């Protein structure tokens, strides 16, 4: 069993910053298995889940156009952890954010963390 535990969500004013983190734990994660692609997705009320950012094993990144230049994804391979630094947040960034990590050829999802951008 593998669990992804997310942290860092909350309420922030427009223009503010938040840092999301997602750490893998469980039998596969603790066995030293290397993680594959890691990413963050989000789902706003009434909308489909969308890709926010992904990062490959080699560190290559890809961002949704709406967050490019404001968000930065990073990873710690040794700890099987992925982070999302979110700056210059806008009300339209309000959503539940989910992390996604590939381990042993299988995709795992976090439980989701709420990010609300409002004055």
PDB file of C-alpha atoms in Angstrom:
ATOM      1  CA  UNK A   1       0.000   0.000   0.000  1.00  0.00           C
ATOM      2  CA  UNK A   2       1.105   3.519  -0.802  1.00  0.00           C
ATOM      3  CA  UNK A   3      -0.387   6.694   0.562  1.00  0.00           C
ATOM      4  CA  UNK A   4       0.200  10.225  -0.638  1.00  0.00           C
ATOM      5  CA  UNK A   5      -0.180  12.834   2.073  1.00  0.00           C
ATOM      6  CA  UNK A   6      -0.682  16.431   0.989  1.00  0.00           C
ATOM      7  CA  UNK A   7      -0.194  19.561   3.029  1.00  0.00           C
ATOM      8  CA  UNK A   8      -0.024  23.311   2.632  1.00  0.00           C
ATOM      9  CA  UNK A   9      -3.444  24.308   1.374  1.00  0.00           C
ATOM     10  CA  UNK A  10      -5.515  27.068   2.886  1.00  0.00           C
ATOM     11  CA  UNK A  11      -7.006  30.503   2.449  1.00  0.00           C
ATOM     12  CA  UNK A  12      -4.896  33.277   0.969  1.00  0.00           C
ATOM     13  CA  UNK A  13      -5.553  36.747  -0.385  1.00  0.00           C
ATOM     14  CA  UNK A  14      -5.091  37.531  -4.068  1.00  0.00           C
ATOM     15  CA  UNK A  15      -1.423  38.107  -4.790  1.00  0.00           C
ATOM     16  CA  UNK A  16      -0.364  35.856  -1.948  1.00  0.00           C
ATOM     17  CA  UNK A  17       1.639  32.643  -1.941  1.00  0.00           C
ATOM     18  CA  UNK A  18       1.219  29.067  -0.805  1.00  0.00           C
ATOM     19  CA  UNK A  19       3.464  26.022  -0.944  1.00  0.00           C
ATOM     20  CA  UNK A  20       1.906  22.608  -1.370  1.00  0.00           C
ATOM     21  CA  UNK A  21       3.751  19.422  -0.491  1.00  0.00           C
ATOM     22  CA  UNK A  22       2.976  15.772  -1.145  1.00  0.00           C
ATOM     23  CA  UNK A  23       4.899  12.891   0.377  1.00  0.00           C
ATOM     24  CA  UNK A  24       4.586   9.204  -0.408  1.00  0.00           C
ATOM     25  CA  UNK A  25       4.602   6.620   2.358  1.00  0.00           C
ATOM     26  CA  UNK A  26       3.888   2.936   2.635  1.00  0.00           C
ATOM     27  CA  UNK A  27       5.482  -0.329   1.676  1.00  0.00           C
ATOM     28  CA  UNK A  28       6.571   0.524  -1.873  1.00  0.00           C
ATOM     29  CA  UNK A  29       7.643   4.032  -0.996  1.00  0.00           C
ATOM     30  CA  UNK A  30       9.802   2.818   1.885  1.00  0.00           C
ATOM     31  CA  UNK A  31      11.358   0.033  -0.188  1.00  0.00           C
ATOM     32  CA  UNK A  32      13.489   2.481  -2.122  1.00  0.00           C
ATOM     33  CA  UNK A  33      11.482   2.263  -5.348  1.00  0.00           C
ATOM     34  CA  UNK A  34      12.228   5.173  -7.653  1.00  0.00           C
ATOM     35  CA  UNK A  35       9.321   7.396  -8.490  1.00  0.00           C
ATOM     36  CA  UNK A  36       8.410   8.306 -12.041  1.00  0.00           C
ATOM     37  CA  UNK A  37       6.599  11.404 -13.184  1.00  0.00           C
ATOM     38  CA  UNK A  38       5.114  13.556 -10.440  1.00  0.00           C
ATOM     39  CA  UNK A  39       2.459  16.176 -10.881  1.00  0.00           C
ATOM     40  CA  UNK A  40      -0.209  18.437  -9.496  1.00  0.00           C
ATOM     41  CA  UNK A  41      -3.783  18.666 -10.746  1.00  0.00           C
ATOM     42  CA  UNK A  42      -6.699  20.768  -9.601  1.00  0.00           C
ATOM     43  CA  UNK A  43     -10.458  20.700  -9.745  1.00  0.00           C
ATOM     44  CA  UNK A  44     -12.628  23.740  -9.264  1.00  0.00           C
ATOM     45  CA  UNK A  45     -16.345  23.449  -8.436  1.00  0.00           C
ATOM     46  CA  UNK A  46     -18.343  22.442 -11.497  1.00  0.00           C
ATOM     47  CA  UNK A  47     -15.228  21.892 -13.601  1.00  0.00           C
ATOM     48  CA  UNK A  48     -13.176  18.925 -14.688  1.00  0.00           C
ATOM     49  CA  UNK A  49      -9.866  18.072 -13.074  1.00  0.00           C
ATOM     50  CA  UNK A  50      -7.032  19.739 -14.966  1.00  0.00           C
ATOM     51  CA  UNK A  51      -3.286  19.435 -15.086  1.00  0.00           C
ATOM     52  CA  UNK A  52      -1.400  22.187 -13.270  1.00  0.00           C
ATOM     53  CA  UNK A  53       2.221  21.039 -13.530  1.00  0.00           C
ATOM     54  CA  UNK A  54       4.301  17.921 -13.986  1.00  0.00           C
ATOM     55  CA  UNK A  55       7.965  17.098 -13.432  1.00  0.00           C
ATOM     56  CA  UNK A  56       9.844  14.160 -14.876  1.00  0.00           C
ATOM     57  CA  UNK A  57      12.496  12.024 -13.248  1.00  0.00           C
ATOM     58  CA  UNK A  58      15.135  14.120 -14.931  1.00  0.00           C
ATOM     59  CA  UNK A  59      13.634  17.369 -13.701  1.00  0.00           C
ATOM     60  CA  UNK A  60      11.938  18.559 -16.876  1.00  0.00           C
ATOM     61  CA  UNK A  61       8.772  20.499 -16.149  1.00  0.00           C
ATOM     62  CA  UNK A  62       5.583  21.409 -17.927  1.00  0.00           C
ATOM     63  CA  UNK A  63       2.945  23.884 -16.764  1.00  0.00           C
ATOM     64  CA  UNK A  64      -0.581  24.827 -17.658  1.00  0.00           C
ATOM     65  CA  UNK A  65      -0.597  28.130 -19.462  1.00  0.00           C
ATOM     66  CA  UNK A  66      -2.686  29.746 -16.751  1.00  0.00           C
ATOM     67  CA  UNK A  67      -0.021  29.175 -14.072  1.00  0.00           C
ATOM     68  CA  UNK A  68       3.183  29.499 -16.074  1.00  0.00           C
ATOM     69  CA  UNK A  69       5.498  32.037 -14.511  1.00  0.00           C
ATOM     70  CA  UNK A  70       3.624  31.961 -11.199  1.00  0.00           C
ATOM     71  CA  UNK A  71       3.875  28.333 -10.050  1.00  0.00           C
ATOM     72  CA  UNK A  72       6.999  26.192  -9.653  1.00  0.00           C
ATOM     73  CA  UNK A  73       7.015  22.432  -9.272  1.00  0.00           C
ATOM     74  CA  UNK A  74       9.935  20.607  -7.667  1.00  0.00           C
ATOM     75  CA  UNK A  75      10.700  17.133  -6.402  1.00  0.00           C
ATOM     76  CA  UNK A  76      12.882  15.280  -3.918  1.00  0.00           C
ATOM     77  CA  UNK A  77      13.569  11.830  -5.313  1.00  0.00           C
ATOM     78  CA  UNK A  78      15.115  10.467  -2.136  1.00  0.00           C
ATOM     79  CA  UNK A  79      12.045  11.375  -0.093  1.00  0.00           C
ATOM     80  CA  UNK A  80       9.522  10.709  -2.906  1.00  0.00           C
ATOM     81  CA  UNK A  81       8.093  14.160  -2.373  1.00  0.00           C
ATOM     82  CA  UNK A  82       6.734  16.745  -4.770  1.00  0.00           C
ATOM     83  CA  UNK A  83       6.153  20.424  -4.052  1.00  0.00           C
ATOM     84  CA  UNK A  84       4.223  23.198  -5.730  1.00  0.00           C
ATOM     85  CA  UNK A  85       5.211  26.775  -4.965  1.00  0.00           C
ATOM     86  CA  UNK A  86       2.344  29.053  -5.901  1.00  0.00           C
ATOM     87  CA  UNK A  87       2.950  32.796  -6.144  1.00  0.00           C
ATOM     88  CA  UNK A  88       0.799  35.709  -7.286  1.00  0.00           C
ATOM     89  CA  UNK A  89      -2.306  33.684  -6.600  1.00  0.00           C
ATOM     90  CA  UNK A  90      -5.565  34.684  -8.252  1.00  0.00           C
ATOM     91  CA  UNK A  91      -9.181  33.933  -7.322  1.00  0.00           C
ATOM     92  CA  UNK A  92      -9.383  31.648 -10.355  1.00  0.00           C
ATOM     93  CA  UNK A  93      -6.728  29.445  -8.762  1.00  0.00           C
ATOM     94  CA  UNK A  94      -9.285  28.410  -6.155  1.00  0.00           C
ATOM     95  CA  UNK A  95      -9.704  24.642  -6.346  1.00  0.00           C
ATOM     96  CA  UNK A  96      -8.928  21.342  -4.690  1.00  0.00           C
ATOM     97  CA  UNK A  97      -5.355  20.427  -5.582  1.00  0.00           C
ATOM     98  CA  UNK A  98      -4.333  16.799  -6.007  1.00  0.00           C
ATOM     99  CA  UNK A  99      -0.835  15.378  -6.267  1.00  0.00           C
ATOM    100  CA  UNK A 100      -0.058  12.453  -8.519  1.00  0.00           C
ATOM    101  CA  UNK A 101       3.004  10.205  -8.326  1.00  0.00           C
ATOM    102  CA  UNK A 102       3.896   7.214 -10.458  1.00  0.00           C
ATOM    103  CA  UNK A 103       5.450   4.388  -8.461  1.00  0.00           C
ATOM    104  CA  UNK A 104       6.248   0.957  -9.821  1.00  0.00           C
ATOM    105  CA  UNK A 105       4.289   1.642 -13.021  1.00  0.00           C
ATOM    106  CA  UNK A 106       1.160   2.671 -11.163  1.00  0.00           C
ATOM    107  CA  UNK A 107      -0.328   6.111 -10.539  1.00  0.00           C
ATOM    108  CA  UNK A 108      -1.207   7.178  -7.021  1.00  0.00           C
ATOM    109  CA  UNK A 109      -3.285  10.186  -5.995  1.00  0.00           C
ATOM    110  CA  UNK A 110      -3.363  12.326  -2.901  1.00  0.00           C
ATOM    111  CA  UNK A 111      -6.577  13.017  -1.045  1.00  0.00           C
ATOM    112  CA  UNK A 112      -6.712  16.616  -2.187  1.00  0.00           C
ATOM    113  CA  UNK A 113      -6.068  19.892  -0.410  1.00  0.00           C
ATOM    114  CA  UNK A 114      -8.271  22.963  -0.680  1.00  0.00           C
ATOM    115  CA  UNK A 115      -6.753  26.213  -1.922  1.00  0.00           C
ATOM    116  CA  UNK A 116      -8.984  29.265  -1.670  1.00  0.00           C
ATOM    117  CA  UNK A 117      -7.897  32.641  -2.989  1.00  0.00           C
ATOM    118  CA  UNK A 118     -10.181  35.371  -1.741  1.00  0.00           C
ATOM    119  CA  UNK A 119     -10.096  38.784  -0.145  1.00  0.00           C
TER     120      UNK A 119
END
